[in-house]
mmCIF file of N, CA, C and O in Angstrom:
data_model
loop_
_atom_site.group_PDB
_atom_site.id
_atom_site.type_symbol
_atom_site.label_atom_id
_atom_site.label_comp_id
_atom_site.label_asym_id
_atom_site.label_seq_id
_atom_site.Cartn_x
_atom_site.Cartn_y
_atom_site.Cartn_z
ATOM 1 N N MET A 1 0.675 -1.014 -0.556
ATOM 2 C CA MET A 1 0.041 -0.040 0.447
ATOM 3 C C MET A 1 0.800 1.832 0.023
ATOM 4 O O MET A 1 1.730 1.660 0.663
ATOM 5 N N THR A 2 0.457 2.500 -0.832
ATOM 6 C CA THR A 2 1.205 3.276 -0.455
ATOM 7 C C THR A 2 0.646 4.366 0.205
ATOM 8 O O THR A 2 -0.334 3.924 0.719
ATOM 9 N N SER A 3 1.919 5.297 0.327
ATOM 10 C CA SER A 3 1.899 6.469 1.641
ATOM 11 C C SER A 3 0.317 7.109 1.051
ATOM 12 O O SER A 3 -0.594 7.458 1.824
ATOM 13 N N GLN A 4 0.040 7.156 -0.143
ATOM 14 C CA GLN A 4 -1.094 7.859 -0.678
ATOM 15 C C GLN A 4 -2.396 7.293 -0.239
ATOM 16 O O GLN A 4 -3.257 7.808 -0.136
ATOM 17 N N GLN A 5 -2.443 5.755 -0.434
ATOM 18 C CA GLN A 5 -3.354 4.387 -0.133
ATOM 19 C C GLN A 5 -3.865 4.784 0.869
ATOM 20 O O GLN A 5 -5.051 4.896 1.262
ATOM 21 N N ALA A 6 -2.774 5.071 2.186
ATOM 22 C CA ALA A 6 -2.602 5.251 2.870
ATOM 23 C C ALA A 6 -3.558 6.368 3.522
ATOM 24 O O ALA A 6 -4.463 5.958 4.050
ATOM 25 N N GLU A 7 -3.395 7.469 3.452
ATOM 26 C CA GLU A 7 -3.615 8.463 3.589
ATOM 27 C C GLU A 7 -5.512 8.687 3.029
ATOM 28 O O GLU A 7 -6.581 9.039 3.637
ATOM 29 N N THR A 8 -5.734 7.769 2.053
ATOM 30 C CA THR A 8 -7.379 8.174 1.767
ATOM 31 C C THR A 8 -7.517 6.525 2.513
ATOM 32 O O THR A 8 -9.332 7.527 2.606
ATOM 33 N N VAL A 9 -7.156 6.014 3.105
ATOM 34 C CA VAL A 9 -8.372 5.122 3.430
ATOM 35 C C VAL A 9 -7.989 4.694 5.081
ATOM 36 O O VAL A 9 -9.087 4.964 5.371
ATOM 37 N N ALA A 10 -7.580 5.624 5.710
ATOM 38 C CA ALA A 10 -7.240 6.063 7.179
ATOM 39 C C ALA A 10 -8.126 6.946 7.761
ATOM 40 O O ALA A 10 -8.959 5.648 8.657
ATOM 41 N N PRO A 11 -9.068 7.784 7.168
ATOM 42 C CA PRO A 11 -10.763 8.564 6.965
ATOM 43 C C PRO A 11 -12.217 7.833 7.400
ATOM 44 O O PRO A 11 -12.427 7.826 8.220
ATOM 45 N N LEU A 12 -11.395 6.695 6.153
ATOM 46 C CA LEU A 12 -12.585 6.139 5.991
ATOM 47 C C LEU A 12 -12.419 5.019 7.436
ATOM 48 O O LEU A 12 -13.310 4.424 7.316
ATOM 49 N N LEU A 13 -11.506 4.184 7.390
ATOM 50 C CA LEU A 13 -12.052 3.264 8.504
ATOM 51 C C LEU A 13 -11.405 4.271 9.663
ATOM 52 O O LEU A 13 -12.597 2.851 11.063
ATOM 53 N N LYS A 14 -11.765 5.252 10.428
ATOM 54 C CA LYS A 14 -11.477 5.493 11.192
ATOM 55 C C LYS A 14 -13.338 6.073 11.318
ATOM 56 O O LYS A 14 -13.791 5.869 12.784
ATOM 57 N N ALA A 15 -13.883 5.924 10.337
ATOM 58 C CA ALA A 15 -15.062 6.280 10.632
ATOM 59 C C ALA A 15 -16.228 5.380 11.013
ATOM 60 O O ALA A 15 -16.936 5.265 11.141
ATOM 61 N N VAL A 16 -15.840 3.898 10.233
ATOM 62 C CA VAL A 16 -16.229 2.963 10.552
ATOM 63 C C VAL A 16 -16.269 2.006 11.681
ATOM 64 O O VAL A 16 -16.557 1.221 12.075
ATOM 65 N N ALA A 17 -15.448 2.763 12.455
ATOM 66 C CA ALA A 17 -14.368 2.390 13.700
ATOM 67 C C ALA A 17 -15.462 2.644 14.710
ATOM 68 O O ALA A 17 -15.383 1.464 15.676
ATOM 69 N N ASP A 18 -16.269 2.319 14.538
ATOM 70 C CA ASP A 18 -17.678 3.100 15.460
ATOM 71 C C ASP A 18 -18.736 1.375 15.286
ATOM 72 O O ASP A 18 -19.294 1.401 14.617
ATOM 73 N N PRO A 19 -19.435 0.363 15.567
ATOM 74 C CA PRO A 19 -19.730 -0.420 16.629
ATOM 75 C C PRO A 19 -21.292 0.046 15.694
ATOM 76 O O PRO A 19 -22.006 -0.246 14.452
ATOM 77 N N VAL A 20 -21.372 1.450 15.800
ATOM 78 C CA VAL A 20 -23.301 1.400 15.099
ATOM 79 C C VAL A 20 -23.106 2.475 13.830
ATOM 80 O O VAL A 20 -23.872 2.100 12.712
ATOM 81 N N ARG A 21 -21.180 3.066 13.511
ATOM 82 C CA ARG A 21 -21.255 3.244 11.935
ATOM 83 C C ARG A 21 -21.655 2.596 11.040
ATOM 84 O O ARG A 21 -21.720 1.589 9.619
ATOM 85 N N LEU A 22 -20.330 1.230 11.455
ATOM 86 C CA LEU A 22 -19.966 0.078 10.698
ATOM 87 C C LEU A 22 -21.928 -0.748 10.290
ATOM 88 O O LEU A 22 -21.718 -1.517 9.034
ATOM 89 N N ARG A 23 -22.801 -0.390 11.250
ATOM 90 C CA ARG A 23 -24.133 -1.370 10.887
ATOM 91 C C ARG A 23 -24.972 -0.401 10.143
ATOM 92 O O ARG A 23 -25.845 -1.205 9.046
ATOM 93 N N LEU A 24 -24.692 0.938 10.024
ATOM 94 C CA LEU A 24 -26.074 1.637 8.956
ATOM 95 C C LEU A 24 -25.297 1.248 7.757
ATOM 96 O O LEU A 24 -25.978 1.728 6.995
ATOM 97 N N MET A 25 -23.216 1.386 7.868
ATOM 98 C CA MET A 25 -22.920 0.892 6.578
ATOM 99 C C MET A 25 -23.737 -0.413 5.916
ATOM 100 O O MET A 25 -24.316 -0.380 4.637
ATOM 101 N N SER A 26 -23.735 -0.464 7.015
ATOM 102 C CA SER A 26 -24.109 -2.703 6.664
ATOM 103 C C SER A 26 -25.636 -2.293 5.736
ATOM 104 O O SER A 26 -26.524 -3.098 4.630
ATOM 105 N N ILE A 27 -26.196 -1.561 7.118
ATOM 106 C CA ILE A 27 -28.059 -1.710 6.308
ATOM 107 C C ILE A 27 -28.858 -1.064 5.208
ATOM 108 O O ILE A 27 -29.313 -1.258 4.663
ATOM 109 N N VAL A 28 -27.839 0.443 5.130
ATOM 110 C CA VAL A 28 -26.848 0.958 3.159
ATOM 111 C C VAL A 28 -27.305 0.060 2.423
ATOM 112 O O VAL A 28 -27.855 0.321 1.926
ATOM 113 N N LEU A 29 -26.127 -0.644 2.163
ATOM 114 C CA LEU A 29 -25.323 -1.250 1.503
ATOM 115 C C LEU A 29 -26.333 -2.403 1.334
ATOM 116 O O LEU A 29 -26.334 -2.924 -0.219
ATOM 117 N N SER A 30 -26.844 -2.915 2.177
ATOM 118 C CA SER A 30 -28.216 -3.902 2.138
ATOM 119 C C SER A 30 -28.773 -4.430 1.325
ATOM 120 O O SER A 30 -30.101 -4.471 0.825
ATOM 121 N N HIS A 31 -29.571 -2.622 1.882
ATOM 122 C CA HIS A 31 -31.600 -2.327 1.872
ATOM 123 C C HIS A 31 -30.874 -1.913 0.348
ATOM 124 O O HIS A 31 -30.423 -2.331 -0.972
ATOM 125 N N GLU A 32 -32.509 -2.581 -0.318
ATOM 126 C CA GLU A 32 -33.031 -2.277 -1.809
ATOM 127 C C GLU A 32 -32.552 -0.672 -2.131
ATOM 128 O O GLU A 32 -32.397 -0.245 -1.773
ATOM 129 N N GLY A 33 -32.392 -1.441 -3.270
ATOM 130 C CA GLY A 33 -32.050 -0.306 -4.204
ATOM 131 C C GLY A 33 -30.439 -0.344 -3.784
ATOM 132 O O GLY A 33 -30.154 1.470 -4.207
ATOM 133 N N GLY A 34 -29.740 0.237 -3.118
ATOM 134 C CA GLY A 34 -28.867 0.690 -2.576
ATOM 135 C C GLY A 34 -28.398 1.687 -1.461
ATOM 136 O O GLY A 34 -27.725 2.287 -1.285
ATOM 137 N N GLU A 35 -30.038 1.893 -1.130
ATOM 138 C CA GLU A 35 -30.222 3.233 -0.643
ATOM 139 C C GLU A 35 -31.126 3.728 1.147
ATOM 140 O O GLU A 35 -31.475 2.437 0.529
ATOM 141 N N ALA A 36 -30.680 4.098 1.458
ATOM 142 C CA ALA A 36 -31.602 4.076 2.644
ATOM 143 C C ALA A 36 -32.260 5.040 3.109
ATOM 144 O O ALA A 36 -30.923 6.334 3.691
ATOM 145 N N CYS A 37 -33.789 5.293 3.566
ATOM 146 C CA CYS A 37 -33.724 6.706 4.370
ATOM 147 C C CYS A 37 -33.719 6.297 5.876
ATOM 148 O O CYS A 37 -33.598 5.261 6.593
ATOM 149 N N VAL A 38 -33.704 7.733 6.321
ATOM 150 C CA VAL A 38 -33.164 7.217 7.731
ATOM 151 C C VAL A 38 -34.234 6.779 7.872
ATOM 152 O O VAL A 38 -34.330 5.912 9.732
ATOM 153 N N CYS A 39 -35.925 6.904 7.787
ATOM 154 C CA CYS A 39 -36.859 6.979 8.615
ATOM 155 C C CYS A 39 -37.082 5.515 8.572
ATOM 156 O O CYS A 39 -37.206 4.224 9.715
ATOM 157 N N ASP A 40 -35.708 4.298 7.912
ATOM 158 C CA ASP A 40 -35.351 3.188 7.219
ATOM 159 C C ASP A 40 -34.466 2.128 8.224
ATOM 160 O O ASP A 40 -34.646 1.061 9.123
ATOM 161 N N LEU A 41 -33.939 3.284 8.861
ATOM 162 C CA LEU A 41 -32.528 2.787 9.767
ATOM 163 C C LEU A 41 -32.657 2.958 10.811
ATOM 164 O O LEU A 41 -32.084 2.079 12.102
ATOM 165 N N ILE A 42 -33.505 4.301 11.592
ATOM 166 C CA ILE A 42 -34.006 4.270 13.442
ATOM 167 C C ILE A 42 -34.620 3.376 13.215
ATOM 168 O O ILE A 42 -34.476 2.788 14.647
ATOM 169 N N PRO A 43 -35.776 2.116 12.716
ATOM 170 C CA PRO A 43 -35.819 0.824 13.708
ATOM 171 C C PRO A 43 -34.639 -0.013 14.308
ATOM 172 O O PRO A 43 -35.113 -1.426 15.231
ATOM 173 N N ALA A 44 -33.837 -0.038 13.847
ATOM 174 C CA ALA A 44 -32.880 -1.491 13.534
ATOM 175 C C ALA A 44 -31.926 -0.894 15.121
ATOM 176 O O ALA A 44 -30.970 -1.522 15.169
ATOM 177 N N PHE A 45 -31.909 0.003 15.272
ATOM 178 C CA PHE A 45 -31.195 0.806 16.951
ATOM 179 C C PHE A 45 -32.677 0.708 17.464
ATOM 180 O O PHE A 45 -33.149 1.510 17.428
ATOM 181 N N ASP A 46 -32.078 1.222 19.121
ATOM 182 C CA ASP A 46 -32.352 1.390 20.715
ATOM 183 C C ASP A 46 -31.403 3.074 20.792
ATOM 184 O O ASP A 46 -30.683 3.115 21.598
ATOM 185 N N LEU A 47 -31.830 4.343 19.215
ATOM 186 C CA LEU A 47 -30.834 5.473 19.754
ATOM 187 C C LEU A 47 -32.155 6.335 19.604
ATOM 188 O O LEU A 47 -32.922 5.384 18.041
ATOM 189 N N SER A 48 -31.656 7.260 19.399
ATOM 190 C CA SER A 48 -32.688 8.465 18.941
ATOM 191 C C SER A 48 -32.361 8.809 18.131
ATOM 192 O O SER A 48 -31.574 9.124 17.487
ATOM 193 N N GLN A 49 -33.187 9.606 16.886
ATOM 194 C CA GLN A 49 -32.535 9.901 15.165
ATOM 195 C C GLN A 49 -32.165 10.663 15.704
ATOM 196 O O GLN A 49 -31.395 10.582 14.542
ATOM 197 N N PRO A 50 -31.953 12.072 16.589
ATOM 198 C CA PRO A 50 -30.736 12.532 16.256
ATOM 199 C C PRO A 50 -29.556 11.860 16.868
ATOM 200 O O PRO A 50 -28.226 12.172 16.018
ATOM 201 N N THR A 51 -29.458 11.246 17.440
ATOM 202 C CA THR A 51 -28.368 10.195 17.681
ATOM 203 C C THR A 51 -27.813 9.328 15.907
ATOM 204 O O THR A 51 -26.270 9.545 15.248
ATOM 205 N N ILE A 52 -28.481 8.944 15.869
ATOM 206 C CA ILE A 52 -28.819 8.348 14.932
ATOM 207 C C ILE A 52 -27.902 9.241 12.632
ATOM 208 O O ILE A 52 -26.898 8.716 12.193
ATOM 209 N N SER A 53 -28.861 10.151 13.723
ATOM 210 C CA SER A 53 -28.155 11.365 12.764
ATOM 211 C C SER A 53 -27.012 11.443 12.270
ATOM 212 O O SER A 53 -26.075 11.745 11.500
ATOM 213 N N HIS A 54 -26.442 11.989 13.384
ATOM 214 C CA HIS A 54 -25.155 12.545 13.579
ATOM 215 C C HIS A 54 -24.342 10.748 13.118
ATOM 216 O O HIS A 54 -23.105 11.548 12.780
ATOM 217 N N HIS A 55 -24.564 9.970 13.789
ATOM 218 C CA HIS A 55 -23.781 8.807 12.824
ATOM 219 C C HIS A 55 -23.284 8.760 11.394
ATOM 220 O O HIS A 55 -22.299 8.951 10.421
ATOM 221 N N LEU A 56 -24.487 9.283 10.610
ATOM 222 C CA LEU A 56 -25.014 9.406 9.309
ATOM 223 C C LEU A 56 -23.773 10.812 9.085
ATOM 224 O O LEU A 56 -23.404 10.163 7.679
ATOM 225 N N LYS A 57 -23.745 11.935 10.156
ATOM 226 C CA LYS A 57 -23.506 12.950 9.011
ATOM 227 C C LYS A 57 -22.206 12.206 8.809
ATOM 228 O O LYS A 57 -20.840 12.885 8.317
ATOM 229 N N VAL A 58 -21.168 11.496 10.212
ATOM 230 C CA VAL A 58 -19.729 11.641 10.624
ATOM 231 C C VAL A 58 -19.525 10.871 9.231
ATOM 232 O O VAL A 58 -18.556 11.368 7.844
ATOM 233 N N LEU A 59 -20.359 9.721 9.176
ATOM 234 C CA LEU A 59 -19.727 8.691 7.456
ATOM 235 C C LEU A 59 -20.124 9.424 6.171
ATOM 236 O O LEU A 59 -19.080 9.271 5.448
ATOM 237 N N HIS A 60 -21.405 10.509 6.321
ATOM 238 C CA HIS A 60 -21.495 11.202 5.263
ATOM 239 C C HIS A 60 -20.388 11.937 5.090
ATOM 240 O O HIS A 60 -19.263 12.453 4.076
ATOM 241 N N GLU A 61 -19.359 12.912 6.041
ATOM 242 C CA GLU A 61 -18.588 13.650 6.290
ATOM 243 C C GLU A 61 -17.085 13.342 6.174
ATOM 244 O O GLU A 61 -15.974 13.553 4.983
ATOM 245 N N ALA A 62 -16.910 11.931 6.242
ATOM 246 C CA ALA A 62 -15.506 11.233 5.960
ATOM 247 C C ALA A 62 -15.922 10.079 4.393
ATOM 248 O O ALA A 62 -14.261 9.642 3.676
ATOM 249 N N GLY A 63 -17.504 11.270 3.804
ATOM 250 C CA GLY A 63 -16.237 10.335 2.782
ATOM 251 C C GLY A 63 -17.131 9.114 1.830
ATOM 252 O O GLY A 63 -16.870 8.260 0.779
ATOM 253 N N LEU A 64 -17.886 7.926 2.862
ATOM 254 C CA LEU A 64 -19.001 6.994 3.142
ATOM 255 C C LEU A 64 -19.879 6.813 1.904
ATOM 256 O O LEU A 64 -20.426 5.891 1.602
ATOM 257 N N LEU A 65 -21.120 7.899 2.357
ATOM 258 C CA LEU A 65 -21.972 8.119 2.044
ATOM 259 C C LEU A 65 -22.319 9.296 1.827
ATOM 260 O O LEU A 65 -21.743 10.414 1.411
ATOM 261 N N ASP A 66 -22.687 9.513 0.382
ATOM 262 C CA ASP A 66 -23.868 10.172 -0.442
ATOM 263 C C ASP A 66 -25.220 10.567 0.488
ATOM 264 O O ASP A 66 -25.825 9.525 0.975
ATOM 265 N N ARG A 67 -25.887 11.371 0.512
ATOM 266 C CA ARG A 67 -27.490 11.788 0.301
ATOM 267 C C ARG A 67 -27.862 12.986 0.028
ATOM 268 O O ARG A 67 -27.630 13.803 -0.504
ATOM 269 N N GLU A 68 -29.148 12.721 -0.015
ATOM 270 C CA GLU A 68 -29.799 12.913 -0.771
ATOM 271 C C GLU A 68 -31.688 13.997 -0.305
ATOM 272 O O GLU A 68 -32.167 12.980 0.324
ATOM 273 N N LYS A 69 -31.697 14.903 0.056
ATOM 274 C CA LYS A 69 -32.927 15.374 0.949
ATOM 275 C C LYS A 69 -33.964 15.267 -0.328
ATOM 276 O O LYS A 69 -34.237 15.717 -0.623
ATOM 277 N N ARG A 70 -35.001 14.570 0.637
ATOM 278 C CA ARG A 70 -36.223 13.905 -0.548
ATOM 279 C C ARG A 70 -37.439 14.852 0.111
ATOM 280 O O ARG A 70 -37.693 13.970 1.671
ATOM 281 N N GLY A 71 -38.162 15.689 0.070
ATOM 282 C CA GLY A 71 -39.365 15.686 1.055
ATOM 283 C C GLY A 71 -38.467 16.600 2.555
ATOM 284 O O GLY A 71 -37.819 17.021 2.698
ATOM 285 N N THR A 72 -38.926 16.111 3.430
ATOM 286 C CA THR A 72 -38.665 16.034 4.962
ATOM 287 C C THR A 72 -37.801 14.807 5.455
ATOM 288 O O THR A 72 -37.001 14.897 6.400
ATOM 289 N N TRP A 73 -37.074 13.523 4.338
ATOM 290 C CA TRP A 73 -36.757 12.758 4.703
ATOM 291 C C TRP A 73 -35.166 13.338 4.228
ATOM 292 O O TRP A 73 -35.106 13.302 2.878
ATOM 293 N N VAL A 74 -33.495 12.303 4.498
ATOM 294 C CA VAL A 74 -32.843 12.298 3.991
ATOM 295 C C VAL A 74 -32.336 11.247 3.367
ATOM 296 O O VAL A 74 -32.769 9.843 4.791
ATOM 297 N N TYR A 75 -32.157 10.364 2.025
ATOM 298 C CA TYR A 75 -31.628 9.304 1.261
ATOM 299 C C TYR A 75 -29.895 9.525 2.159
ATOM 300 O O TYR A 75 -29.775 10.348 0.921
ATOM 301 N N TYR A 76 -29.476 8.156 2.170
ATOM 302 C CA TYR A 76 -28.341 8.082 2.563
ATOM 303 C C TYR A 76 -27.742 6.792 1.504
ATOM 304 O O TYR A 76 -28.467 5.400 1.202
ATOM 305 N N GLN A 77 -26.848 6.991 0.243
ATOM 306 C CA GLN A 77 -26.466 5.673 -0.310
ATOM 307 C C GLN A 77 -24.559 5.980 -0.326
ATOM 308 O O GLN A 77 -24.308 6.332 -0.317
ATOM 309 N N ALA A 78 -24.302 4.544 -0.590
ATOM 310 C CA ALA A 78 -22.680 4.846 -0.470
ATOM 311 C C ALA A 78 -22.238 4.884 -1.806
ATOM 312 O O ALA A 78 -22.629 4.733 -2.533
ATOM 313 N N ARG A 79 -20.878 5.589 -1.600
ATOM 314 C CA ARG A 79 -20.066 6.099 -3.370
ATOM 315 C C ARG A 79 -19.955 5.366 -2.662
ATOM 316 O O ARG A 79 -18.345 4.833 -1.745
ATOM 317 N N PRO A 80 -19.733 4.869 -3.976
ATOM 318 C CA PRO A 80 -18.865 4.149 -4.941
ATOM 319 C C PRO A 80 -17.246 4.278 -5.194
ATOM 320 O O PRO A 80 -16.536 3.530 -4.766
ATOM 321 N N GLU A 81 -16.620 4.894 -4.848
ATOM 322 C CA GLU A 81 -15.504 5.235 -4.754
ATOM 323 C C GLU A 81 -14.855 4.885 -3.664
ATOM 324 O O GLU A 81 -13.795 4.241 -3.223
ATOM 325 N N ALA A 82 -15.759 5.210 -2.598
ATOM 326 C CA ALA A 82 -15.384 5.142 -0.650
ATOM 327 C C ALA A 82 -14.648 3.332 -0.983
ATOM 328 O O ALA A 82 -14.191 2.436 -0.293
ATOM 329 N N MET A 83 -15.678 3.221 -1.666
ATOM 330 C CA MET A 83 -16.356 1.411 -1.388
ATOM 331 C C MET A 83 -15.181 0.299 -2.180
ATOM 332 O O MET A 83 -14.918 0.078 -1.876
ATOM 333 N N GLN A 84 -14.959 0.971 -3.384
ATOM 334 C CA GLN A 84 -13.675 0.047 -3.914
ATOM 335 C C GLN A 84 -12.256 0.821 -3.046
ATOM 336 O O GLN A 84 -11.910 -0.142 -3.205
ATOM 337 N N ALA A 85 -12.463 1.906 -2.425
ATOM 338 C CA ALA A 85 -10.915 2.337 -1.547
ATOM 339 C C ALA A 85 -11.153 1.156 -0.453
ATOM 340 O O ALA A 85 -9.338 0.158 -0.197
ATOM 341 N N MET A 86 -11.768 0.675 0.030
ATOM 342 C CA MET A 86 -12.209 -0.129 1.273
ATOM 343 C C MET A 86 -11.950 -0.934 0.448
ATOM 344 O O MET A 86 -11.158 -2.258 1.195
ATOM 345 N N SER A 87 -12.758 -1.713 -0.644
ATOM 346 C CA SER A 87 -12.550 -2.827 -1.453
ATOM 347 C C SER A 87 -10.940 -3.077 -2.280
ATOM 348 O O SER A 87 -10.633 -4.771 -1.837
ATOM 349 N N ALA A 88 -10.519 -2.189 -2.289
ATOM 350 C CA ALA A 88 -9.358 -2.885 -2.996
ATOM 351 C C ALA A 88 -8.110 -2.911 -1.525
ATOM 352 O O ALA A 88 -7.744 -3.702 -1.438
ATOM 353 N N LEU A 89 -8.537 -2.215 -0.968
ATOM 354 C CA LEU A 89 -7.672 -2.853 0.602
ATOM 355 C C LEU A 89 -7.690 -3.368 1.456
ATOM 356 O O LEU A 89 -6.977 -4.631 1.581
ATOM 357 N N PHE A 90 -8.703 -4.412 1.351
ATOM 358 C CA PHE A 90 -9.345 -5.816 1.486
ATOM 359 C C PHE A 90 -8.406 -6.419 0.677
ATOM 360 O O PHE A 90 -7.941 -7.941 1.111
ATOM 361 N N ALA A 91 -9.198 -6.660 -0.633
ATOM 362 C CA ALA A 91 -8.644 -7.945 -1.960
ATOM 363 C C ALA A 91 -7.227 -7.976 -1.612
ATOM 364 O O ALA A 91 -5.984 -8.981 -1.497
ATOM 365 N N ALA A 92 -6.253 -6.854 -1.103
ATOM 366 C CA ALA A 92 -4.662 -6.860 -1.078
ATOM 367 C C ALA A 92 -4.432 -7.032 -0.150
ATOM 368 O O ALA A 92 -3.302 -7.691 0.238
ATOM 369 N N GLY A 93 -4.534 -7.020 1.203
ATOM 370 C CA GLY A 93 -4.780 -7.585 2.428
ATOM 371 C C GLY A 93 -4.702 -9.757 2.652
ATOM 372 O O GLY A 93 -3.584 -10.593 2.742
ATOM 373 N N ALA A 94 -5.264 -9.685 1.018
ATOM 374 C CA ALA A 94 -6.197 -11.354 0.497
ATOM 375 C C ALA A 94 -5.037 -12.103 -0.516
ATOM 376 O O ALA A 94 -4.510 -13.639 -0.315
ATOM 377 N N THR A 95 -3.972 -11.027 -1.029
ATOM 378 C CA THR A 95 -2.913 -11.406 -2.269
ATOM 379 C C THR A 95 -1.560 -11.756 -1.034
ATOM 380 O O THR A 95 -1.087 -12.299 -1.531
ATOM 381 N N CYS A 96 -2.026 -11.293 0.474
ATOM 382 C CA CYS A 96 -0.557 -11.676 1.167
ATOM 383 C C CYS A 96 -0.743 -13.165 1.616
ATOM 384 O O CYS A 96 -0.873 -13.840 1.704
#
């Protein structure tokens, strides 16, 4: 792994190092159409809506999720570039 690759992937790993955020990413990625509304995510957790929104904001700011406001709800979708960077990291580890 190059220094540049490490600089790119480290913030992504830091963002998903929290169990709630890791689960959020998993739910968004496995949700129908690859996107999920905040309203779809809240029932999966015993957390308040503001707490879920904070974790989604962290994932968005790290570059892992894109978001789009539709009416009163915000929909989240994994960023393909971030998923490719994460996938490349683990694929490289598998060839060692």
